[in-house]
mmCIF file of C-alpha atoms in Angstrom:
data_model
loop_
_atom_site.group_PDB
_atom_site.id
_atom_site.type_symbol
_atom_site.label_atom_id
_atom_site.label_comp_id
_atom_site.label_asym_id
_atom_site.label_seq_id
_atom_site.Cartn_x
_atom_site.Cartn_y
_atom_site.Cartn_z
ATOM 1 C CA MET B 17 8.653 -91.814 -55.523
ATOM 2 C CA PRO B 18 6.592 -90.318 -53.119
ATOM 3 C CA ARG B 19 7.820 -86.556 -52.113
ATOM 4 C CA PRO B 20 9.165 -86.024 -48.290
ATOM 5 C CA ALA B 21 7.094 -85.200 -46.458
ATOM 6 C CA PRO B 22 7.742 -80.377 -46.023
ATOM 7 C CA LYS B 23 9.434 -79.498 -43.206
ATOM 8 C CA PRO B 24 7.294 -77.458 -40.464
ATOM 9 C CA ARG B 25 7.701 -73.779 -40.829
ATOM 10 C CA ARG B 26 8.941 -71.685 -38.473
ATOM 11 C CA SER B 27 6.593 -69.189 -36.886
ATOM 12 C CA ASN B 28 7.613 -65.242 -37.381
ATOM 13 C CA MET B 29 5.529 -64.298 -34.511
ATOM 14 C CA LEU B 30 7.834 -66.013 -32.109
ATOM 15 C CA PRO B 31 10.371 -63.437 -31.561
ATOM 16 C CA PHE B 32 7.630 -60.979 -31.222
ATOM 17 C CA TYR B 33 5.636 -63.613 -28.468
ATOM 18 C CA ALA B 34 9.079 -63.839 -26.823
ATOM 19 C CA ILE B 35 9.843 -60.756 -26.092
ATOM 20 C CA LEU B 36 6.187 -60.338 -24.981
ATOM 21 C CA GLY B 37 6.606 -62.462 -22.784
ATOM 22 C CA VAL B 38 9.592 -61.433 -20.907
ATOM 23 C CA VAL B 39 8.250 -58.016 -20.856
ATOM 24 C CA ALA B 40 5.528 -58.818 -19.065
ATOM 25 C CA LEU B 41 7.589 -60.829 -16.563
ATOM 26 C CA GLY B 42 9.837 -57.535 -16.037
ATOM 27 C CA GLY B 43 6.371 -55.831 -15.339
ATOM 28 C CA ALA B 44 5.170 -57.978 -12.845
ATOM 29 C CA PHE B 45 8.324 -58.392 -10.964
ATOM 30 C CA LEU B 46 8.411 -54.726 -11.423
ATOM 31 C CA LEU B 47 5.024 -54.179 -9.384
ATOM 32 C CA PHE B 48 5.544 -56.961 -6.929
ATOM 33 C CA ARG B 49 8.529 -55.196 -6.143
ATOM 34 C CA GLN B 50 6.788 -51.704 -5.470
ATOM 35 C CA MET B 51 4.193 -53.207 -3.707
ATOM 36 C CA GLY B 52 6.642 -54.686 -1.134
ATOM 37 C CA GLY B 53 7.462 -58.289 -2.234
ATOM 38 C CA GLY B 54 10.623 -59.703 -3.073
ATOM 39 C CA GLY B 55 12.392 -59.545 0.948
ATOM 40 C CA GLY B 56 10.917 -56.006 1.032
ATOM 41 C CA ASN B 57 12.183 -53.454 -1.259
ATOM 42 C CA PRO B 58 10.967 -49.702 0.359
ATOM 43 C CA ALA B 59 7.257 -49.335 -1.421
ATOM 44 C CA THR B 60 6.671 -46.928 -3.153
ATOM 45 C CA THR B 61 3.300 -47.311 -3.701
ATOM 46 C CA LEU B 62 -0.950 -47.399 -1.895
ATOM 47 C CA SER B 63 -2.622 -50.780 -2.585
ATOM 48 C CA PRO B 64 -6.023 -50.494 -4.076
ATOM 49 C CA VAL B 65 -8.840 -51.202 -1.565
ATOM 50 C CA ALA B 66 -12.626 -50.955 -1.492
ATOM 51 C CA LEU B 67 -14.353 -50.185 2.346
ATOM 52 C CA ALA B 68 -18.215 -50.162 2.800
ATOM 53 C CA PRO B 69 -19.013 -46.766 5.071
ATOM 54 C CA ASP B 70 -18.674 -49.143 7.959
ATOM 55 C CA GLN B 71 -16.248 -50.862 7.058
ATOM 56 C CA LEU B 72 -14.613 -47.028 7.015
ATOM 57 C CA ASN B 73 -15.606 -46.663 10.781
ATOM 58 C CA ARG B 74 -13.972 -49.544 11.759
ATOM 59 C CA VAL B 75 -9.948 -48.220 10.461
ATOM 60 C CA PRO B 76 -7.573 -48.316 12.991
ATOM 61 C CA GLY B 77 -5.481 -45.415 14.175
ATOM 62 C CA ILE B 78 -2.710 -45.386 16.086
ATOM 63 C CA SER B 79 -4.075 -43.134 19.672
ATOM 64 C CA LYS B 80 -2.297 -41.915 22.595
ATOM 65 C CA GLY B 81 -4.719 -40.322 25.626
ATOM 66 C CA ARG B 82 -7.485 -41.634 28.030
ATOM 67 C CA ALA B 83 -10.423 -43.661 25.439
ATOM 68 C CA ASP B 84 -13.286 -41.832 27.229
ATOM 69 C CA ALA B 85 -11.586 -38.080 26.817
ATOM 70 C CA PRO B 86 -14.311 -35.417 25.617
ATOM 71 C CA VAL B 87 -11.847 -34.120 23.206
ATOM 72 C CA VAL B 88 -10.579 -36.899 20.255
ATOM 73 C CA ILE B 89 -8.554 -35.229 17.930
ATOM 74 C CA PHE B 90 -7.773 -36.692 14.477
ATOM 75 C CA GLU B 91 -4.730 -35.742 12.461
ATOM 76 C CA PHE B 92 -3.683 -36.816 9.275
ATOM 77 C CA ALA B 93 -0.663 -36.553 8.175
ATOM 78 C CA ASP B 94 2.091 -37.920 5.839
ATOM 79 C CA PHE B 95 5.829 -38.614 7.512
ATOM 80 C CA GLN B 96 7.875 -36.808 4.435
ATOM 81 C CA CYS B 97 4.752 -33.550 4.791
ATOM 82 C CA PRO B 98 7.129 -30.194 5.715
ATOM 83 C CA GLY B 99 4.333 -28.602 7.564
ATOM 84 C CA CYS B 100 3.275 -32.158 9.332
ATOM 85 C CA GLY B 101 6.527 -31.996 10.953
ATOM 86 C CA LYS B 102 6.074 -28.624 11.784
ATOM 87 C CA PHE B 103 3.078 -29.833 13.318
ATOM 88 C CA ALA B 104 4.989 -32.431 15.470
ATOM 89 C CA GLN B 105 8.326 -30.078 16.551
ATOM 90 C CA PHE B 106 5.271 -26.884 17.638
ATOM 91 C CA SER B 107 1.526 -28.039 18.218
ATOM 92 C CA GLU B 108 1.819 -31.511 19.497
ATOM 93 C CA PRO B 109 3.713 -30.535 22.335
ATOM 94 C CA LEU B 110 1.352 -28.025 23.805
ATOM 95 C CA LEU B 111 -1.620 -30.805 23.436
ATOM 96 C CA GLN B 112 0.173 -33.317 25.131
ATOM 97 C CA GLU B 113 -0.389 -30.626 28.197
ATOM 98 C CA TRP B 114 -3.890 -32.128 27.661
ATOM 99 C CA ILE B 115 -3.507 -35.479 26.446
ATOM 100 C CA ASP B 116 -2.301 -35.869 29.439
ATOM 101 C CA ASN B 117 -4.826 -34.578 31.851
ATOM 102 C CA GLY B 118 -7.197 -36.704 30.485
ATOM 103 C CA THR B 119 -8.811 -34.220 27.844
ATOM 104 C CA VAL B 120 -7.927 -35.054 24.585
ATOM 105 C CA ARG B 121 -7.121 -37.182 23.113
ATOM 106 C CA PHE B 122 -4.720 -37.900 19.752
ATOM 107 C CA VAL B 123 -5.088 -40.255 17.087
ATOM 108 C CA TRP B 124 -2.716 -40.678 14.254
ATOM 109 C CA TYR B 125 -4.292 -41.528 10.247
ATOM 110 C CA ASP B 126 -1.261 -42.330 7.536
ATOM 111 C CA PHE B 127 -2.218 -40.343 4.647
ATOM 112 C CA PRO B 128 1.196 -40.706 2.827
ATOM 113 C CA LEU B 129 1.264 -38.283 -0.605
ATOM 114 C CA THR B 130 2.513 -40.992 -2.674
ATOM 115 C CA GLN B 131 2.269 -38.681 -6.774
ATOM 116 C CA ILE B 132 5.390 -35.673 -3.996
ATOM 117 C CA HIS B 133 6.297 -38.245 -1.587
ATOM 118 C CA GLN B 134 8.771 -41.049 -2.715
ATOM 119 C CA HIS B 135 9.340 -43.035 0.596
ATOM 120 C CA ALA B 136 5.662 -40.990 1.980
ATOM 121 C CA VAL B 137 4.443 -45.090 2.696
ATOM 122 C CA LEU B 138 7.375 -46.560 3.618
ATOM 123 C CA ALA B 139 7.522 -44.222 6.490
ATOM 124 C CA SER B 140 4.013 -45.372 7.163
ATOM 125 C CA ARG B 141 4.412 -48.885 7.451
ATOM 126 C CA ALA B 142 8.334 -47.774 9.464
ATOM 127 C CA GLY B 143 6.007 -46.438 11.760
ATOM 128 C CA ARG B 144 3.322 -48.821 12.231
ATOM 129 C CA CYS B 145 5.792 -52.011 12.793
ATOM 130 C CA ALA B 146 7.184 -49.526 15.451
ATOM 131 C CA ASN B 147 3.970 -49.619 17.023
ATOM 132 C CA GLU B 148 3.991 -53.482 17.342
ATOM 133 C CA GLN B 149 6.773 -52.347 19.824
ATOM 134 C CA ASN B 150 4.533 -49.995 21.570
ATOM 135 C CA LYS B 151 7.261 -47.171 20.324
ATOM 136 C CA PHE B 152 5.061 -45.506 17.614
ATOM 137 C CA TRP B 153 5.507 -41.677 19.342
ATOM 138 C CA PRO B 154 9.102 -42.053 20.358
ATOM 139 C CA PHE B 155 9.496 -43.729 16.564
ATOM 140 C CA HIS B 156 7.374 -40.739 14.919
ATOM 141 C CA ASP B 157 9.848 -37.530 17.278
ATOM 142 C CA ARG B 158 12.131 -39.179 15.536
ATOM 143 C CA VAL B 159 11.670 -40.215 12.255
ATOM 144 C CA PHE B 160 10.237 -36.140 11.938
ATOM 145 C CA GLY B 161 13.573 -34.812 13.519
ATOM 146 C CA GLY B 162 15.190 -36.433 11.059
ATOM 147 C CA GLN B 163 12.927 -35.582 8.100
ATOM 148 C CA SER B 164 15.480 -33.430 5.785
ATOM 149 C CA GLN B 165 17.629 -36.543 5.956
ATOM 150 C CA TRP B 166 16.012 -39.208 5.242
ATOM 151 C CA SER B 167 13.500 -37.866 2.585
ATOM 152 C CA SER B 168 16.212 -37.433 0.173
ATOM 153 C CA SER B 169 18.144 -40.529 1.009
ATOM 154 C CA GLY B 170 18.320 -43.689 -1.122
ATOM 155 C CA SER B 171 18.359 -45.674 1.673
ATOM 156 C CA ALA B 172 15.931 -44.536 3.513
ATOM 157 C CA ASP B 173 15.030 -48.220 5.029
ATOM 158 C CA ASP B 174 18.319 -48.657 6.400
ATOM 159 C CA LEU B 175 17.907 -45.241 8.282
ATOM 160 C CA PHE B 176 14.819 -45.794 9.716
ATOM 161 C CA ILE B 177 16.304 -49.064 11.003
ATOM 162 C CA GLU B 178 19.042 -47.296 13.058
ATOM 163 C CA TYR B 179 15.803 -44.235 14.222
ATOM 164 C CA ALA B 180 14.067 -47.839 15.097
ATOM 165 C CA GLN B 181 17.649 -48.858 16.883
ATOM 166 C CA ALA B 182 18.371 -45.529 18.528
ATOM 167 C CA GLU B 183 14.201 -45.711 20.368
ATOM 168 C CA GLY B 184 15.209 -49.421 22.016
ATOM 169 C CA LEU B 185 12.863 -51.034 19.396
ATOM 170 C CA ASP B 186 13.652 -55.155 18.714
ATOM 171 C CA VAL B 187 16.130 -54.020 15.456
ATOM 172 C CA GLY B 188 15.812 -57.669 14.455
ATOM 173 C CA ALA B 189 11.885 -57.955 14.651
ATOM 174 C CA PHE B 190 11.712 -53.893 13.134
ATOM 175 C CA THR B 191 13.874 -55.044 10.424
ATOM 176 C CA GLN B 192 11.705 -58.159 9.571
ATOM 177 C CA CYS B 193 8.420 -55.948 9.706
ATOM 178 C CA LEU B 194 9.810 -53.113 7.616
ATOM 179 C CA ARG B 195 10.908 -55.027 4.809
ATOM 180 C CA SER B 196 8.116 -57.179 4.104
ATOM 181 C CA ASP B 197 4.409 -55.236 3.020
ATOM 182 C CA LYS B 198 2.993 -56.511 6.665
ATOM 183 C CA TYR B 199 1.278 -52.591 7.166
ATOM 184 C CA GLN B 200 0.066 -52.279 3.790
ATOM 185 C CA LYS B 201 -3.132 -52.719 3.916
ATOM 186 C CA GLU B 202 -3.429 -50.895 6.762
ATOM 187 C CA VAL B 203 -1.640 -48.039 5.528
ATOM 188 C CA SER B 204 -3.448 -48.016 2.275
ATOM 189 C CA GLU B 205 -7.066 -48.550 4.370
ATOM 190 C CA SER B 206 -6.132 -45.469 6.326
ATOM 191 C CA PHE B 207 -5.373 -43.443 3.095
ATOM 192 C CA GLN B 208 -8.843 -43.943 1.657
ATOM 193 C CA LEU B 209 -10.384 -43.260 5.355
ATOM 194 C CA GLY B 210 -9.386 -39.971 4.717
ATOM 195 C CA THR B 211 -10.195 -39.185 0.879
ATOM 196 C CA SER B 212 -13.885 -40.024 2.034
ATOM 197 C CA LEU B 213 -14.068 -37.540 4.929
ATOM 198 C CA GLY B 214 -12.245 -35.023 2.161
ATOM 199 C CA VAL B 215 -8.571 -34.873 3.065
ATOM 200 C CA GLY B 216 -6.841 -33.765 -0.157
ATOM 201 C CA GLY B 217 -3.268 -32.323 1.921
ATOM 202 C CA THR B 218 -1.777 -32.941 4.766
ATOM 203 C CA PRO B 219 -1.749 -32.899 7.794
ATOM 204 C CA THR B 220 -5.879 -32.538 8.066
ATOM 205 C CA LEU B 221 -6.501 -32.252 11.463
ATOM 206 C CA PHE B 222 -10.691 -32.978 13.301
ATOM 207 C CA ILE B 223 -11.727 -32.320 16.461
ATOM 208 C CA ASN B 224 -15.021 -33.899 17.993
ATOM 209 C CA GLY B 225 -15.719 -35.378 14.283
ATOM 210 C CA LYS B 226 -15.627 -32.134 12.211
ATOM 211 C CA LYS B 227 -12.490 -30.777 10.069
ATOM 212 C CA ILE B 228 -10.816 -27.784 11.169
ATOM 213 C CA ASN B 229 -10.122 -25.449 8.308
ATOM 214 C CA ASP B 230 -7.894 -23.124 10.158
ATOM 215 C CA ASN B 231 -4.985 -25.264 12.318
ATOM 216 C CA PRO B 232 -5.090 -23.438 15.383
ATOM 217 C CA ALA B 233 -0.947 -21.897 15.871
ATOM 218 C CA THR B 234 -0.677 -20.770 19.232
ATOM 219 C CA ARG B 235 -1.486 -22.230 22.498
ATOM 220 C CA ALA B 236 -4.315 -19.760 23.225
ATOM 221 C CA GLU B 237 -5.911 -20.680 20.063
ATOM 222 C CA TRP B 238 -5.566 -24.398 20.677
ATOM 223 C CA GLU B 239 -7.284 -23.571 24.623
ATOM 224 C CA GLN B 240 -10.166 -21.712 23.166
ATOM 225 C CA LEU B 241 -10.996 -24.998 20.607
ATOM 226 C CA ILE B 242 -10.483 -27.465 23.535
ATOM 227 C CA ARG B 243 -12.896 -25.677 26.131
ATOM 228 C CA GLN B 244 -15.011 -24.956 23.172
ATOM 229 C CA GLU B 245 -15.230 -28.792 22.142
ATOM 230 C CA SER B 246 -15.320 -30.099 25.755
ATOM 231 C CA GLY B 247 -17.913 -28.220 27.083
ATOM 232 C CA GLY B 248 -15.679 -25.527 28.952
ATOM 233 C CA ALA B 249 -13.865 -27.874 31.340
ATOM 234 C CA ALA B 250 -11.194 -26.204 32.739
ATOM 235 C CA ALA B 251 -7.508 -25.521 31.015
ATOM 236 C CA PRO B 252 -4.271 -27.312 32.820
ATOM 237 C CA ALA B 253 -3.194 -25.568 35.702
ATOM 238 C CA ALA B 254 -0.016 -24.232 35.338
ATOM 239 C CA ALA B 255 0.288 -22.539 31.186
ATOM 240 C CA PRO B 256 4.031 -23.430 30.371
ATOM 241 C CA ALA B 257 6.512 -20.463 29.161
ATOM 242 C CA ALA B 258 5.784 -19.548 25.336
ATOM 243 C CA SER B 259 7.166 -22.154 23.425
ATOM 244 C CA ALA B 260 8.900 -21.911 19.451
ATOM 245 C CA ALA B 261 4.940 -21.415 18.312
ATOM 246 C CA ASP B 262 3.592 -18.492 20.524
ATOM 247 C CA SER B 263 7.124 -16.725 19.438
ATOM 248 C CA ALA B 264 6.782 -17.072 15.866
ATOM 249 C CA ALA B 265 2.818 -16.804 15.406
#
């Protein structure tokens, strides 16, 4: 009488493979969420990018001022950086004089410091979403004005949506943009451009392609630097009253 065929033995590795599969899926899902997928949880990381030198030259910033201005100032900045907030509060209003009279073009580049600023990438992407509606600069001012509020918040994206509404943006379009990864590539490329230029902290400024080692703190210092870079162009006709930056210097 023939012996019954032995029953196939179940591999004792099956539980291991099952656990490994769950871990892999969980890791992939976490990465997907961090990169802004899944309907828009706030992104906290940058995307790896590799740009050739000619591509770096074409990384777009966000500018104000005449395209043919004799003085071009680049700022590499992080919305969550306190020093950038002070620059926006004190120095940018001083520069506005020369922007308005055609002497200066000012260009913003994102340089989010992700290792120390949790919401920096999200804020950069929010700025790009506001720029879609030609509202970058008022939104920029609003974000820096509320920096202490959203920097420590667990729902920075909701606060950015409130700021967008306060500045008159189309909130639906802004929200859809913010809760996607639409500008992840642009923000990452901007960071890569800064890295290639030796930017290591924020704010870092360049004037006509030259890095400014000691950022001017007063109107007089800015006037001297701009006059030098513009070939002796006249300063604005009327100097304003001393600003908080001048008083503190």
